[in-house]
Amino acid sequence: MHELSIAGSVVEICAQQAQGARVRRVTLEIGQLSAVMPEAIRFCFDVCAKDTVVEGATLDIVVMPGAARCLACGATLALDVPFGQCACGSENLELISGQQLKIRQMEVV
Ligand SMILES: [Zn+2]
Protein backbone atom coordinates (compact mmCIF):
# COMPACT_ATOMS: atom_id res chain seq x y z
CA MET A 1 0.00 0.00 0.00
CA HIS A 2 1.42 3.31 -1.23
CA GLU A 3 -0.01 5.39 1.61
CA LEU A 4 1.49 3.14 4.26
CA SER A 5 5.05 3.76 3.09
CA ILE A 6 4.38 7.50 2.77
CA ALA A 7 2.93 7.66 6.27
CA GLY A 8 5.89 5.61 7.50
CA SER A 9 8.39 8.12 6.13
CA VAL A 10 6.42 11.06 7.51
CA VAL A 11 6.45 9.51 10.98
CA GLU A 12 10.16 8.73 10.62
CA ILE A 13 11.07 12.29 9.58
CA CYS A 14 8.97 13.81 12.38
CA ALA A 15 10.45 11.48 14.97
CA GLN A 16 13.98 12.38 13.85
CA GLN A 17 13.33 16.11 13.90
CA ALA A 18 11.61 15.96 17.28
CA GLN A 19 14.86 14.67 18.79
CA GLY A 20 13.15 12.82 21.59
CA ALA A 21 10.38 15.34 22.25
CA ARG A 22 6.78 14.30 21.76
CA VAL A 23 5.17 15.43 18.55
CA ARG A 24 1.81 17.08 19.12
CA ARG A 25 0.73 18.13 15.67
CA VAL A 26 1.86 17.53 12.12
CA THR A 27 0.64 19.49 9.11
CA LEU A 28 0.99 17.72 5.82
CA GLU A 29 0.53 19.18 2.35
CA ILE A 30 -0.87 16.75 -0.15
CA GLY A 31 -1.23 17.77 -3.78
CA GLN A 32 -4.59 17.08 -5.34
CA LEU A 33 -2.82 15.43 -8.29
CA SER A 34 -0.54 13.22 -6.21
CA ALA A 35 -2.99 10.28 -6.25
CA VAL A 36 -2.59 9.99 -2.49
CA MET A 37 -5.78 9.60 -0.49
CA PRO A 38 -5.81 11.88 2.56
CA GLU A 39 -8.06 9.53 4.53
CA ALA A 40 -5.76 6.59 3.87
CA ILE A 41 -2.77 8.66 4.99
CA ARG A 42 -4.61 9.59 8.17
CA PHE A 43 -5.30 5.96 8.96
CA CYS A 44 -1.76 4.80 8.13
CA PHE A 45 -0.25 7.68 10.07
CA ASP A 46 -1.89 6.45 13.28
CA VAL A 47 -0.72 2.91 12.59
CA CYS A 48 2.87 4.00 11.90
CA ALA A 49 2.98 6.45 14.80
CA LYS A 50 2.18 3.79 17.36
CA ASP A 51 4.99 3.31 19.89
CA THR A 52 6.93 6.32 18.59
CA VAL A 53 7.16 9.93 19.85
CA VAL A 54 4.61 10.74 17.16
CA GLU A 55 1.90 8.56 18.72
CA GLY A 56 -1.23 10.56 19.49
CA ALA A 57 -0.20 13.54 17.35
CA THR A 58 -2.91 15.37 15.46
CA LEU A 59 -2.51 15.12 11.72
CA ASP A 60 -3.66 18.12 9.72
CA ILE A 61 -3.88 17.55 6.00
CA VAL A 62 -3.95 20.48 3.61
CA VAL A 63 -4.95 19.49 0.10
CA MET A 64 -3.14 21.69 -2.42
CA PRO A 65 -5.07 22.29 -5.65
CA GLY A 66 -3.55 21.31 -8.96
CA ALA A 67 -2.32 23.94 -11.39
CA ALA A 68 -0.47 23.92 -14.68
CA ARG A 69 1.13 26.38 -17.06
CA CYS A 70 0.40 26.17 -20.74
CA LEU A 71 3.67 25.90 -22.66
CA ALA A 72 2.04 27.30 -25.80
CA CYS A 73 0.51 30.55 -24.53
CA GLY A 74 1.81 30.84 -20.95
CA ALA A 75 -1.62 30.85 -19.29
CA THR A 76 -2.05 29.23 -15.89
CA LEU A 77 -4.99 26.90 -15.39
CA ALA A 78 -6.45 24.94 -12.51
CA LEU A 79 -6.53 21.18 -12.83
CA ASP A 80 -8.14 18.44 -10.82
CA VAL A 81 -6.56 15.70 -12.92
CA PRO A 82 -2.88 15.62 -13.97
CA PHE A 83 -3.63 16.47 -17.61
CA GLY A 84 -5.93 18.81 -19.46
CA GLN A 85 -6.30 21.30 -22.22
CA CYS A 86 -5.70 25.02 -22.15
CA ALA A 87 -8.30 27.48 -23.43
CA CYS A 88 -5.96 28.09 -26.40
CA GLY A 89 -6.35 24.44 -27.42
CA SER A 90 -2.88 23.26 -26.41
CA GLU A 91 -2.45 20.11 -24.32
CA ASN A 92 1.19 20.87 -23.77
CA LEU A 93 1.02 21.67 -20.07
CA GLU A 94 3.61 21.85 -17.36
CA LEU A 95 2.33 20.96 -13.89
CA ILE A 96 3.31 23.63 -11.39
CA SER A 97 1.34 22.56 -8.33
CA GLY A 98 -0.67 19.66 -7.01
CA GLN A 99 1.90 16.87 -7.00
CA GLN A 100 3.64 17.80 -3.79
CA LEU A 101 3.61 15.82 -0.61
CA LYS A 102 5.48 17.50 2.18
CA ILE A 103 5.51 18.22 5.86
CA ARG A 104 4.61 21.87 6.22
CA GLN A 105 4.82 22.14 9.96
CA MET A 106 5.35 20.16 13.10
CA GLU A 107 4.67 21.05 16.71
CA VAL A 108 6.44 19.37 19.59
CA VAL A 109 5.47 19.48 23.24
ZN1 LIG B 1 -2.58 27.90 -23.77
mmCIF file of C-alpha atoms and ligand atoms in Angstrom:
data_model
loop_
_atom_site.group_PDB
_atom_site.id
_atom_site.type_symbol
_atom_site.label_atom_id
_atom_site.label_comp_id
_atom_site.label_asym_id
_atom_site.label_seq_id
_atom_site.Cartn_x
_atom_site.Cartn_y
_atom_site.Cartn_z
ATOM 1 C CA MET A 1 0.000 0.000 0.000
ATOM 2 C CA HIS A 2 1.416 3.305 -1.225
ATOM 3 C CA GLU A 3 -0.006 5.388 1.606
ATOM 4 C CA LEU A 4 1.486 3.143 4.257
ATOM 5 C CA SER A 5 5.049 3.755 3.089
ATOM 6 C CA ILE A 6 4.381 7.496 2.773
ATOM 7 C CA ALA A 7 2.927 7.657 6.272
ATOM 8 C CA GLY A 8 5.888 5.612 7.504
ATOM 9 C CA SER A 9 8.394 8.118 6.130
ATOM 10 C CA VAL A 10 6.419 11.061 7.506
ATOM 11 C CA VAL A 11 6.451 9.514 10.977
ATOM 12 C CA GLU A 12 10.164 8.730 10.624
ATOM 13 C CA ILE A 13 11.074 12.290 9.582
ATOM 14 C CA CYS A 14 8.971 13.806 12.379
ATOM 15 C CA ALA A 15 10.449 11.480 14.972
ATOM 16 C CA GLN A 16 13.980 12.375 13.848
ATOM 17 C CA GLN A 17 13.326 16.113 13.895
ATOM 18 C CA ALA A 18 11.611 15.956 17.279
ATOM 19 C CA GLN A 19 14.865 14.673 18.790
ATOM 20 C CA GLY A 20 13.153 12.821 21.594
ATOM 21 C CA ALA A 21 10.384 15.342 22.248
ATOM 22 C CA ARG A 22 6.780 14.299 21.761
ATOM 23 C CA VAL A 23 5.168 15.428 18.552
ATOM 24 C CA ARG A 24 1.814 17.083 19.123
ATOM 25 C CA ARG A 25 0.727 18.132 15.669
ATOM 26 C CA VAL A 26 1.858 17.531 12.117
ATOM 27 C CA THR A 27 0.642 19.494 9.110
ATOM 28 C CA LEU A 28 0.986 17.720 5.822
ATOM 29 C CA GLU A 29 0.529 19.181 2.354
ATOM 30 C CA ILE A 30 -0.870 16.751 -0.155
ATOM 31 C CA GLY A 31 -1.234 17.774 -3.778
ATOM 32 C CA GLN A 32 -4.588 17.078 -5.341
ATOM 33 C CA LEU A 33 -2.823 15.431 -8.291
ATOM 34 C CA SER A 34 -0.537 13.219 -6.212
ATOM 35 C CA ALA A 35 -2.988 10.283 -6.246
ATOM 36 C CA VAL A 36 -2.589 9.992 -2.491
ATOM 37 C CA MET A 37 -5.777 9.595 -0.489
ATOM 38 C CA PRO A 38 -5.806 11.879 2.561
ATOM 39 C CA GLU A 39 -8.064 9.535 4.531
ATOM 40 C CA ALA A 40 -5.758 6.587 3.870
ATOM 41 C CA ILE A 41 -2.769 8.663 4.993
ATOM 42 C CA ARG A 42 -4.609 9.589 8.168
ATOM 43 C CA PHE A 43 -5.301 5.958 8.964
ATOM 44 C CA CYS A 44 -1.763 4.798 8.131
ATOM 45 C CA PHE A 45 -0.246 7.680 10.072
ATOM 46 C CA ASP A 46 -1.888 6.453 13.278
ATOM 47 C CA VAL A 47 -0.724 2.910 12.587
ATOM 48 C CA CYS A 48 2.874 3.995 11.897
ATOM 49 C CA ALA A 49 2.978 6.449 14.797
ATOM 50 C CA LYS A 50 2.177 3.786 17.357
ATOM 51 C CA ASP A 51 4.986 3.305 19.894
ATOM 52 C CA THR A 52 6.931 6.322 18.586
ATOM 53 C CA VAL A 53 7.160 9.929 19.846
ATOM 54 C CA VAL A 54 4.607 10.741 17.157
ATOM 55 C CA GLU A 55 1.905 8.563 18.716
ATOM 56 C CA GLY A 56 -1.234 10.558 19.488
ATOM 57 C CA ALA A 57 -0.196 13.540 17.352
ATOM 58 C CA THR A 58 -2.915 15.373 15.457
ATOM 59 C CA LEU A 59 -2.509 15.119 11.716
ATOM 60 C CA ASP A 60 -3.664 18.121 9.716
ATOM 61 C CA ILE A 61 -3.883 17.554 6.003
ATOM 62 C CA VAL A 62 -3.954 20.479 3.608
ATOM 63 C CA VAL A 63 -4.949 19.487 0.098
ATOM 64 C CA MET A 64 -3.135 21.686 -2.419
ATOM 65 C CA PRO A 65 -5.068 22.289 -5.646
ATOM 66 C CA GLY A 66 -3.547 21.308 -8.957
ATOM 67 C CA ALA A 67 -2.316 23.936 -11.389
ATOM 68 C CA ALA A 68 -0.471 23.918 -14.679
ATOM 69 C CA ARG A 69 1.131 26.380 -17.063
ATOM 70 C CA CYS A 70 0.402 26.169 -20.742
ATOM 71 C CA LEU A 71 3.665 25.899 -22.664
ATOM 72 C CA ALA A 72 2.041 27.296 -25.799
ATOM 73 C CA CYS A 73 0.510 30.549 -24.527
ATOM 74 C CA GLY A 74 1.806 30.836 -20.954
ATOM 75 C CA ALA A 75 -1.618 30.848 -19.287
ATOM 76 C CA THR A 76 -2.055 29.235 -15.886
ATOM 77 C CA LEU A 77 -4.990 26.901 -15.394
ATOM 78 C CA ALA A 78 -6.454 24.945 -12.512
ATOM 79 C CA LEU A 79 -6.526 21.178 -12.829
ATOM 80 C CA ASP A 80 -8.136 18.442 -10.822
ATOM 81 C CA VAL A 81 -6.559 15.702 -12.923
ATOM 82 C CA PRO A 82 -2.876 15.619 -13.969
ATOM 83 C CA PHE A 83 -3.631 16.470 -17.614
ATOM 84 C CA GLY A 84 -5.932 18.806 -19.461
ATOM 85 C CA GLN A 85 -6.304 21.296 -22.225
ATOM 86 C CA CYS A 86 -5.702 25.024 -22.153
ATOM 87 C CA ALA A 87 -8.299 27.478 -23.430
ATOM 88 C CA CYS A 88 -5.955 28.092 -26.397
ATOM 89 C CA GLY A 89 -6.349 24.436 -27.417
ATOM 90 C CA SER A 90 -2.877 23.258 -26.408
ATOM 91 C CA GLU A 91 -2.449 20.109 -24.324
ATOM 92 C CA ASN A 92 1.195 20.869 -23.772
ATOM 93 C CA LEU A 93 1.016 21.667 -20.068
ATOM 94 C CA GLU A 94 3.610 21.851 -17.361
ATOM 95 C CA LEU A 95 2.328 20.963 -13.892
ATOM 96 C CA ILE A 96 3.315 23.628 -11.388
ATOM 97 C CA SER A 97 1.344 22.557 -8.332
ATOM 98 C CA GLY A 98 -0.667 19.661 -7.007
ATOM 99 C CA GLN A 99 1.900 16.867 -6.996
ATOM 100 C CA GLN A 100 3.637 17.796 -3.785
ATOM 101 C CA LEU A 101 3.613 15.821 -0.611
ATOM 102 C CA LYS A 102 5.478 17.503 2.176
ATOM 103 C CA ILE A 103 5.508 18.217 5.859
ATOM 104 C CA ARG A 104 4.615 21.865 6.222
ATOM 105 C CA GLN A 105 4.821 22.144 9.960
ATOM 106 C CA MET A 106 5.345 20.160 13.100
ATOM 107 C CA GLU A 107 4.672 21.052 16.714
ATOM 108 C CA VAL A 108 6.443 19.368 19.585
ATOM 109 C CA VAL A 109 5.466 19.475 23.236
HETATM 110 ZN ZN ZN B 1 -2.584 27.903 -23.772
#
